[in-house]
Tab-separated table of C-alpha atoms and ligand atoms in Angstrom:
chain	number	residue	atom	x	y	z
A	22	MET	CA	73.566	-33.414	33.853
A	23	GLY	CA	74.235	-29.894	35.115
A	24	ASN	CA	72.127	-26.795	34.942
A	25	GLU	CA	74.176	-23.821	33.811
A	26	SER	CA	71.365	-21.259	34.122
A	27	ILE	CA	70.899	-21.612	37.900
A	28	ASN	CA	73.179	-20.013	40.470
A	29	TRP	CA	72.779	-22.408	43.412
A	30	ASP	CA	74.274	-19.896	45.882
A	31	THR	CA	71.717	-17.138	45.306
A	32	LEU	CA	68.684	-19.390	44.857
A	33	GLY	CA	65.742	-18.288	47.008
A	34	PHE	CA	62.151	-19.519	47.262
A	35	ASP	CA	60.680	-18.386	43.947
A	36	TYR	CA	58.657	-20.008	41.209
A	37	ILE	CA	60.810	-21.451	38.450
A	38	LYS	CA	59.266	-23.407	35.600
A	39	THR	CA	60.915	-26.819	35.745
A	40	ASP	CA	60.706	-29.424	32.964
A	41	LYS	CA	57.874	-31.739	34.045
A	42	ARG	CA	54.940	-31.915	36.437
A	43	TYR	CA	52.553	-34.765	37.304
A	44	LEU	CA	48.839	-34.455	36.583
A	45	ALA	CA	45.973	-36.858	37.319
A	46	HIS	CA	42.204	-36.367	37.046
A	47	TRP	CA	39.514	-37.865	39.236
A	48	ARG	CA	36.575	-38.787	37.043
A	49	ASN	CA	33.762	-41.319	37.374
A	50	GLY	CA	34.617	-42.093	40.961
A	51	GLU	CA	38.337	-42.765	40.731
A	52	TRP	CA	41.784	-41.302	40.231
A	53	GLU	CA	43.215	-42.018	36.830
A	54	LYS	CA	46.813	-43.172	36.595
A	55	GLY	CA	48.229	-39.732	35.852
A	56	ALA	CA	51.200	-38.702	33.735
A	57	LEU	CA	53.978	-36.163	33.434
A	58	THR	CA	53.399	-33.100	31.280
A	59	ASP	CA	55.441	-30.142	29.999
A	60	ASP	CA	52.490	-27.750	30.348
A	61	ASN	CA	52.574	-25.623	33.518
A	62	GLN	CA	49.141	-24.083	32.841
A	63	LEU	CA	45.956	-25.704	34.149
A	64	HIS	CA	42.871	-25.658	31.948
A	65	ILE	CA	39.890	-25.746	34.299
A	66	SER	CA	36.228	-24.727	34.298
A	67	GLU	CA	35.410	-21.171	35.386
A	68	GLY	CA	32.965	-22.813	37.791
A	69	SER	CA	35.630	-24.854	39.602
A	70	THR	CA	34.972	-25.098	43.352
A	71	ALA	CA	38.683	-24.469	43.973
A	72	LEU	CA	38.228	-20.951	42.560
A	73	HIS	CA	35.010	-19.988	44.368
A	74	TYR	CA	34.688	-22.029	47.528
A	75	GLY	CA	38.278	-22.782	48.418
A	76	GLN	CA	37.947	-26.525	47.797
A	77	GLN	CA	41.670	-27.246	47.539
A	78	CYS	CA	44.540	-28.461	49.665
A	79	PHE	CA	48.287	-28.762	49.197
A	80	GLU	CA	51.467	-30.281	50.553
A	81	GLY	CA	55.129	-29.292	50.711
A	82	LEU	CA	58.122	-31.624	50.911
A	83	LYS	CA	61.697	-31.696	49.680
A	84	ALA	CA	64.062	-33.959	47.775
A	85	TYR	CA	67.711	-33.747	48.846
A	86	ARG	CA	70.880	-34.636	46.956
A	87	CYS	CA	73.164	-36.794	49.126
A	88	LYS	CA	76.959	-36.930	49.220
A	89	ASP	CA	76.933	-40.273	47.322
A	90	GLY	CA	74.762	-38.796	44.543
A	91	SER	CA	71.544	-40.556	45.587
A	92	ILE	CA	68.329	-38.605	46.228
A	93	ASN	CA	66.355	-38.589	49.503
A	94	LEU	CA	62.691	-37.841	50.079
A	95	PHE	CA	61.993	-37.024	53.728
A	96	ARG	CA	58.948	-38.833	55.190
A	97	PRO	CA	56.735	-38.549	52.075
A	98	ASP	CA	54.288	-41.076	53.594
A	99	GLN	CA	53.506	-38.478	56.273
A	100	ASN	CA	52.701	-35.866	53.612
A	101	ALA	CA	50.513	-38.412	51.821
A	102	LEU	CA	48.594	-39.172	55.023
A	103	ARG	CA	48.163	-35.496	55.840
A	104	MET	CA	46.871	-34.788	52.332
A	105	GLN	CA	44.312	-37.576	52.821
A	106	ARG	CA	43.150	-35.889	56.050
A	107	SER	CA	42.959	-32.478	54.326
A	108	CYS	CA	40.939	-34.043	51.481
A	109	ASP	CA	38.567	-35.703	53.975
A	110	ARG	CA	37.963	-32.376	55.714
A	111	LEU	CA	37.047	-30.648	52.421
A	112	LEU	CA	35.034	-33.558	50.956
A	113	MET	CA	37.623	-34.315	48.276
A	114	PRO	CA	38.715	-37.829	47.272
A	115	GLY	CA	42.001	-38.812	48.917
A	116	VAL	CA	45.030	-39.965	46.945
A	117	SER	CA	46.589	-43.282	48.011
A	118	ILE	CA	50.005	-43.198	49.709
A	119	GLU	CA	51.394	-45.254	46.800
A	120	GLN	CA	50.119	-42.887	44.105
A	121	PHE	CA	51.316	-39.852	46.081
A	122	ILE	CA	54.864	-41.176	46.564
A	123	GLU	CA	55.070	-42.497	42.999
A	124	ALA	CA	54.020	-39.071	41.633
A	125	CYS	CA	56.677	-37.365	43.779
A	126	LYS	CA	59.370	-39.783	42.610
A	127	GLU	CA	58.449	-39.338	38.940
A	128	VAL	CA	58.579	-35.555	39.255
A	129	VAL	CA	61.962	-35.654	40.995
A	130	LYS	CA	63.445	-38.006	38.391
A	131	ALA	CA	62.101	-35.966	35.467
A	132	ASN	CA	63.563	-32.757	36.951
A	133	GLU	CA	66.802	-34.186	38.278
A	134	ARG	CA	68.868	-31.414	36.683
A	135	PHE	CA	67.113	-28.914	38.998
A	136	ILE	CA	68.143	-30.620	42.265
A	137	PRO	CA	70.644	-28.365	44.024
A	138	PRO	CA	73.997	-30.133	44.518
A	139	TYR	CA	74.949	-31.628	47.894
A	140	GLY	CA	76.561	-29.021	50.100
A	141	THR	CA	74.723	-25.976	48.727
A	142	GLY	CA	72.026	-26.190	51.415
A	143	GLY	CA	69.361	-26.174	48.711
A	144	ALA	CA	66.756	-28.799	47.833
A	145	LEU	CA	64.075	-29.580	45.290
A	146	TYR	CA	60.796	-28.397	46.804
A	147	LEU	CA	57.769	-30.485	45.802
A	148	ARG	CA	54.288	-29.012	45.781
A	149	PRO	CA	51.533	-31.641	45.566
A	150	PHE	CA	47.938	-30.346	45.510
A	151	VAL	CA	44.337	-31.449	45.017
A	152	ILE	CA	41.718	-29.043	43.633
A	153	GLY	CA	37.992	-29.286	42.926
A	154	VAL	CA	37.312	-28.611	39.230
A	155	GLY	CA	34.576	-29.083	36.623
A	156	ASP	CA	31.415	-27.150	35.723
A	157	ASN	CA	29.567	-26.150	38.886
A	158	ILE	CA	28.062	-23.142	40.671
A	159	GLY	CA	26.223	-24.375	43.799
A	160	VAL	CA	27.976	-24.776	47.159
A	161	ARG	CA	28.705	-28.480	46.974
A	162	THR	CA	31.659	-30.753	46.355
A	163	ALA	CA	33.090	-30.643	42.822
A	164	PRO	CA	32.171	-33.137	40.063
A	165	GLU	CA	35.859	-33.627	39.176
A	166	PHE	CA	39.259	-33.165	40.819
A	167	ILE	CA	42.873	-32.697	39.829
A	168	PHE	CA	45.887	-34.063	41.715
A	169	SER	CA	49.137	-32.502	40.593
A	170	VAL	CA	52.744	-32.333	41.792
A	171	PHE	CA	55.207	-29.739	40.564
A	172	CYS	CA	58.645	-28.818	41.845
A	173	ILE	CA	61.049	-25.899	42.112
A	174	PRO	CA	64.679	-25.763	43.208
A	175	VAL	CA	65.025	-23.745	46.418
A	176	GLY	CA	68.105	-22.350	48.114
A	177	ALA	CA	69.234	-22.549	51.709
A	178	TYR	CA	66.667	-20.671	53.816
A	179	PHE	CA	69.396	-18.751	55.618
A	180	LYS	CA	72.369	-17.673	53.546
A	181	GLY	CA	75.457	-17.847	55.738
A	182	GLY	CA	73.875	-19.799	58.599
A	183	MET	CA	70.822	-19.681	60.881
A	184	LYS	CA	69.895	-16.334	62.381
A	185	PRO	CA	67.255	-15.527	65.004
A	186	HIS	CA	64.202	-13.537	63.912
A	187	LYS	CA	61.677	-11.373	65.746
A	188	PHE	CA	57.953	-12.134	65.608
A	189	LEU	CA	54.814	-10.168	66.486
A	190	ILE	CA	51.765	-11.624	68.252
A	191	SER	CA	48.807	-11.013	65.932
A	192	THR	CA	45.353	-9.867	66.959
A	193	TYR	CA	43.967	-11.756	63.923
A	194	ASP	CA	43.152	-15.473	63.748
A	195	ARG	CA	44.185	-17.717	60.860
A	196	ALA	CA	41.629	-20.450	61.623
A	197	ALA	CA	38.477	-20.981	63.685
A	198	PRO	CA	38.371	-23.231	66.796
A	199	GLN	CA	36.606	-26.123	65.033
A	200	GLY	CA	37.497	-24.914	61.535
A	201	THR	CA	40.194	-25.985	59.098
A	202	GLY	CA	43.330	-25.065	61.071
A	203	ALA	CA	44.573	-28.665	61.093
A	204	ALA	CA	44.088	-29.084	57.332
A	205	LYS	CA	46.663	-27.745	54.865
A	206	VAL	CA	44.177	-25.698	52.863
A	207	GLY	CA	44.551	-22.445	50.949
A	208	GLY	CA	41.800	-20.703	52.912
A	209	ASN	CA	43.980	-20.610	56.027
A	210	TYR	CA	46.707	-18.989	53.969
A	211	ALA	CA	44.364	-16.428	52.391
A	212	ALA	CA	43.358	-15.443	55.938
A	213	SER	CA	47.009	-15.059	56.935
A	214	LEU	CA	48.111	-12.717	54.114
A	215	LEU	CA	46.951	-9.455	55.736
A	216	PRO	CA	48.216	-10.178	59.291
A	217	GLY	CA	51.528	-11.372	57.810
A	218	LYS	CA	51.873	-8.209	55.706
A	219	LYS	CA	51.160	-5.973	58.714
A	220	ALA	CA	53.752	-7.775	60.856
A	221	LYS	CA	56.390	-7.474	58.107
A	222	GLU	CA	55.650	-3.765	57.650
A	223	LYS	CA	56.474	-3.302	61.337
A	224	GLY	CA	59.837	-4.993	60.848
A	225	PHE	CA	58.993	-8.497	62.086
A	226	ALA	CA	59.727	-11.730	60.211
A	227	ASP	CA	56.050	-12.758	60.500
A	228	CYS	CA	53.231	-12.870	63.031
A	229	ILE	CA	52.378	-15.467	65.659
A	230	TYR	CA	48.782	-16.631	66.029
A	231	LEU	CA	47.175	-17.298	69.383
A	232	ASP	CA	44.462	-19.906	69.942
A	233	PRO	CA	41.291	-18.567	68.319
A	234	LEU	CA	39.049	-19.391	71.300
A	235	THR	CA	40.783	-17.656	74.233
A	236	HIS	CA	43.718	-15.765	72.661
A	237	THR	CA	45.962	-16.769	75.564
A	238	LYS	CA	48.082	-19.547	73.990
A	239	ILE	CA	50.580	-19.641	71.118
A	240	GLU	CA	49.497	-21.783	68.150
A	241	GLU	CA	51.386	-21.050	64.929
A	242	VAL	CA	54.297	-18.917	63.743
A	243	GLY	CA	53.098	-17.609	60.389
A	244	SER	CA	52.907	-20.823	58.379
A	245	ALA	CA	55.261	-22.780	60.615
A	246	ASN	CA	54.920	-24.562	63.971
A	247	PHE	CA	56.184	-23.231	67.298
A	248	PHE	CA	58.532	-24.996	69.703
A	249	ALA	CA	60.478	-23.871	72.747
A	250	ILE	CA	63.059	-25.222	75.168
A	251	THR	CA	62.282	-24.619	78.837
A	252	LYS	CA	64.922	-23.529	81.330
A	253	ASP	CA	64.828	-27.100	82.719
A	254	ASP	CA	65.443	-28.582	79.232
A	255	LYS	CA	62.012	-29.726	78.118
A	256	PHE	CA	60.965	-29.527	74.456
A	257	VAL	CA	57.542	-27.834	74.396
A	258	THR	CA	55.186	-27.455	71.428
A	259	PRO	CA	51.507	-26.443	71.228
A	260	LYS	CA	48.793	-29.048	70.804
A	261	SER	CA	45.408	-27.869	69.574
A	262	PRO	CA	42.777	-28.840	66.986
A	263	SER	CA	43.542	-25.612	65.081
A	264	VAL	CA	47.325	-26.214	64.814
A	265	LEU	CA	48.586	-27.729	61.565
A	266	PRO	CA	50.329	-31.014	62.439
A	267	GLY	CA	53.699	-30.331	60.836
A	268	ILE	CA	56.025	-33.143	59.823
A	269	THR	CA	59.047	-31.101	60.879
A	270	ARG	CA	57.391	-30.610	64.285
A	271	LEU	CA	56.640	-34.344	64.522
A	272	SER	CA	60.233	-35.165	63.579
A	273	LEU	CA	61.702	-32.717	66.112
A	274	ILE	CA	59.513	-34.237	68.844
A	275	GLU	CA	60.939	-37.659	68.017
A	276	LEU	CA	64.550	-36.415	67.724
A	277	ALA	CA	64.321	-34.360	70.925
A	278	LYS	CA	63.349	-37.562	72.762
A	279	SER	CA	65.500	-40.177	71.055
A	280	ARG	CA	68.655	-38.261	70.139
A	281	LEU	CA	68.831	-35.374	72.623
A	282	GLY	CA	67.212	-37.161	75.567
A	283	LEU	CA	64.823	-34.279	76.252
A	284	GLU	CA	61.429	-34.623	77.850
A	285	VAL	CA	58.728	-33.561	75.357
A	286	VAL	CA	55.573	-31.699	76.365
A	287	GLU	CA	52.779	-31.260	73.813
A	288	GLY	CA	50.264	-28.925	75.340
A	289	ASP	CA	49.303	-25.344	76.125
A	290	VAL	CA	51.916	-22.624	75.593
A	291	TYR	CA	50.554	-19.636	77.484
A	292	ILE	CA	51.614	-16.254	76.176
A	293	ASP	CA	52.154	-14.939	79.719
A	294	LYS	CA	54.607	-17.791	80.481
A	295	LEU	CA	57.252	-16.968	77.868
A	296	GLY	CA	59.722	-16.353	80.683
A	297	ASP	CA	59.919	-20.150	81.209
A	298	PHE	CA	61.756	-20.577	77.907
A	299	LYS	CA	65.465	-20.254	77.208
A	300	GLU	CA	65.145	-20.939	73.465
A	301	ALA	CA	62.321	-20.833	70.923
A	302	GLY	CA	61.927	-21.557	67.241
A	303	ALA	CA	59.628	-21.956	64.263
A	304	CYS	CA	59.760	-25.162	62.230
A	305	GLY	CA	58.472	-26.320	58.870
A	306	THR	CA	59.635	-27.796	55.565
A	307	ALA	CA	60.348	-24.420	53.952
A	308	ALA	CA	61.805	-22.685	57.020
A	309	VAL	CA	63.470	-25.840	58.432
A	310	ILE	CA	64.184	-24.310	61.874
A	311	THR	CA	64.022	-20.548	62.287
A	312	PRO	CA	65.302	-19.508	65.712
A	313	ILE	CA	63.012	-17.009	67.427
A	314	GLY	CA	65.109	-14.259	68.970
A	315	GLY	CA	62.156	-12.359	70.395
A	316	ILE	CA	58.364	-12.155	70.490
A	317	GLU	CA	56.554	-8.829	70.814
A	318	TYR	CA	53.300	-8.953	72.747
A	319	GLN	CA	51.344	-5.897	73.878
A	320	ASP	CA	54.285	-3.609	73.003
A	321	LYS	CA	56.782	-5.598	75.071
A	322	LEU	CA	59.584	-7.648	73.471
A	323	ASN	CA	60.321	-10.978	75.135
A	324	VAL	CA	63.848	-12.054	74.204
A	325	PHE	CA	64.838	-15.730	74.294
A	326	TYR	CA	68.387	-17.056	74.029
A	327	SER	CA	69.725	-14.039	72.153
A	328	GLU	CA	68.555	-11.622	69.472
A	329	THR	CA	71.604	-12.483	67.358
A	330	GLU	CA	72.930	-15.932	68.375
A	331	VAL	CA	71.375	-19.381	67.931
A	332	GLY	CA	70.797	-21.349	71.140
A	333	PRO	CA	72.701	-24.639	71.578
A	334	VAL	CA	69.642	-26.930	71.758
A	335	THR	CA	68.122	-25.344	68.644
A	336	GLN	CA	71.467	-25.795	66.871
A	337	ARG	CA	71.674	-29.484	67.829
A	338	LEU	CA	68.107	-30.137	66.654
A	339	TYR	CA	68.905	-28.377	63.378
A	340	ASN	CA	72.098	-30.373	62.807
A	341	GLU	CA	70.352	-33.665	63.536
A	342	LEU	CA	67.334	-32.943	61.311
A	343	THR	CA	69.240	-31.557	58.317
A	344	GLY	CA	71.913	-34.263	58.668
A	345	ILE	CA	69.217	-36.949	58.367
A	346	GLN	CA	67.549	-35.207	55.426
A	347	LYS	CA	70.706	-35.026	53.325
A	348	GLY	CA	71.854	-38.493	54.342
A	349	ASP	CA	74.838	-37.583	56.576
A	350	VAL	CA	73.236	-38.769	59.829
A	351	GLU	CA	71.556	-42.143	60.298
A	352	ALA	CA	67.778	-41.807	59.932
A	353	PRO	CA	65.174	-43.401	62.183
A	354	GLU	CA	63.467	-46.375	60.502
A	355	GLY	CA	61.284	-45.384	57.540
A	356	TRP	CA	62.104	-41.677	57.433
A	357	ILE	CA	64.018	-41.699	54.148
A	358	VAL	CA	62.606	-42.870	50.820
A	359	LYS	CA	65.191	-43.109	48.052
A	360	VAL	CA	64.058	-41.802	44.661
B	430	PLP	C1	52.773	-26.707	56.281
B	430	PLP	C2	52.560	-25.986	57.568
B	430	PLP	C3	53.406	-26.175	58.677
B	430	PLP	C4	54.659	-27.026	58.631
B	430	PLP	O1	54.431	-28.339	58.284
B	430	PLP	P1	55.663	-29.232	57.778
B	430	PLP	O2	55.045	-30.530	57.483
B	430	PLP	O3	56.653	-29.282	58.866
B	430	PLP	O4	56.211	-28.534	56.574
B	430	PLP	C5	53.092	-25.517	59.855
B	430	PLP	N1	52.044	-24.685	59.943
B	430	PLP	C6	51.220	-24.467	58.903
B	430	PLP	C7	50.076	-23.546	59.059
B	430	PLP	C8	51.445	-25.110	57.681
B	430	PLP	O5	50.622	-24.886	56.655
């Protein structure tokens, strides 16, 4: 079953209306079974808490076509668990791991013709979300909720191979010290639109956020996590209650240890210690690994491995991760769920 209208080579990260999406309502204290629908429009009350008070959260994961034609989901249980934590933080009812994974599988199967072929570097991006809906105006949790999963085919993040990018340290914060930084909620993204736009206008790929309490430590790279390789070969990544616990980050920590034999340090990444690093990168489901060629801070550009070449450790981590995702490299136990 092909798809003649899509050019897999030029595919980017844009909304495309695919055939089916999953929709379930939470009413009378429980999630209903849910079903696939053709309709990509939501019909919700004008008083929905998602619209006024930001009561919503989302996830992002990918389905990959393997060489043998089978389809891989990468660690969907981790996305399910994270969505439960995001729901807890915003007083929304969590979705069970089983219902979450089943919804993802149904959406992938129903949109199989949109999965980019093996070898194109593309994937089917899944966007699960939970929103507060129903008639309401006061600041309180919603009377009803919607859990939905839709999908879009996305192309390789870098056409023609990975390339390093430059980032700018922002003077804005995306989250508060004891706020919602660790939850995947839209409010954090709304707060990041202006700083991101300003960084891009200055010619940077995105901005980097420092810790909101002291502004001395790196926390996030736009909407991706930060990692670096020290000159003595340690894998370093920030740990903080306002960092979003990425599944790519978690996976790289495990691969750095088990497959590359690197020591891993989760802790403070001080902005005045960038000279300790020989390589740096941003990681996330959408960006996979984006090598960081340089970081500008207080008008000074700190260059890592190279402004144009990808460092060898970053390249090995990338090969290992993407090899596992598309089924070419043996996965650690439980990482791959077949659709
Ligand atoms: C989603 C997200 C990430 C990356 O998480 P993955 O699970 O690796 O996709 C990192 N930072 C922020 C702020 C995010 O929202």
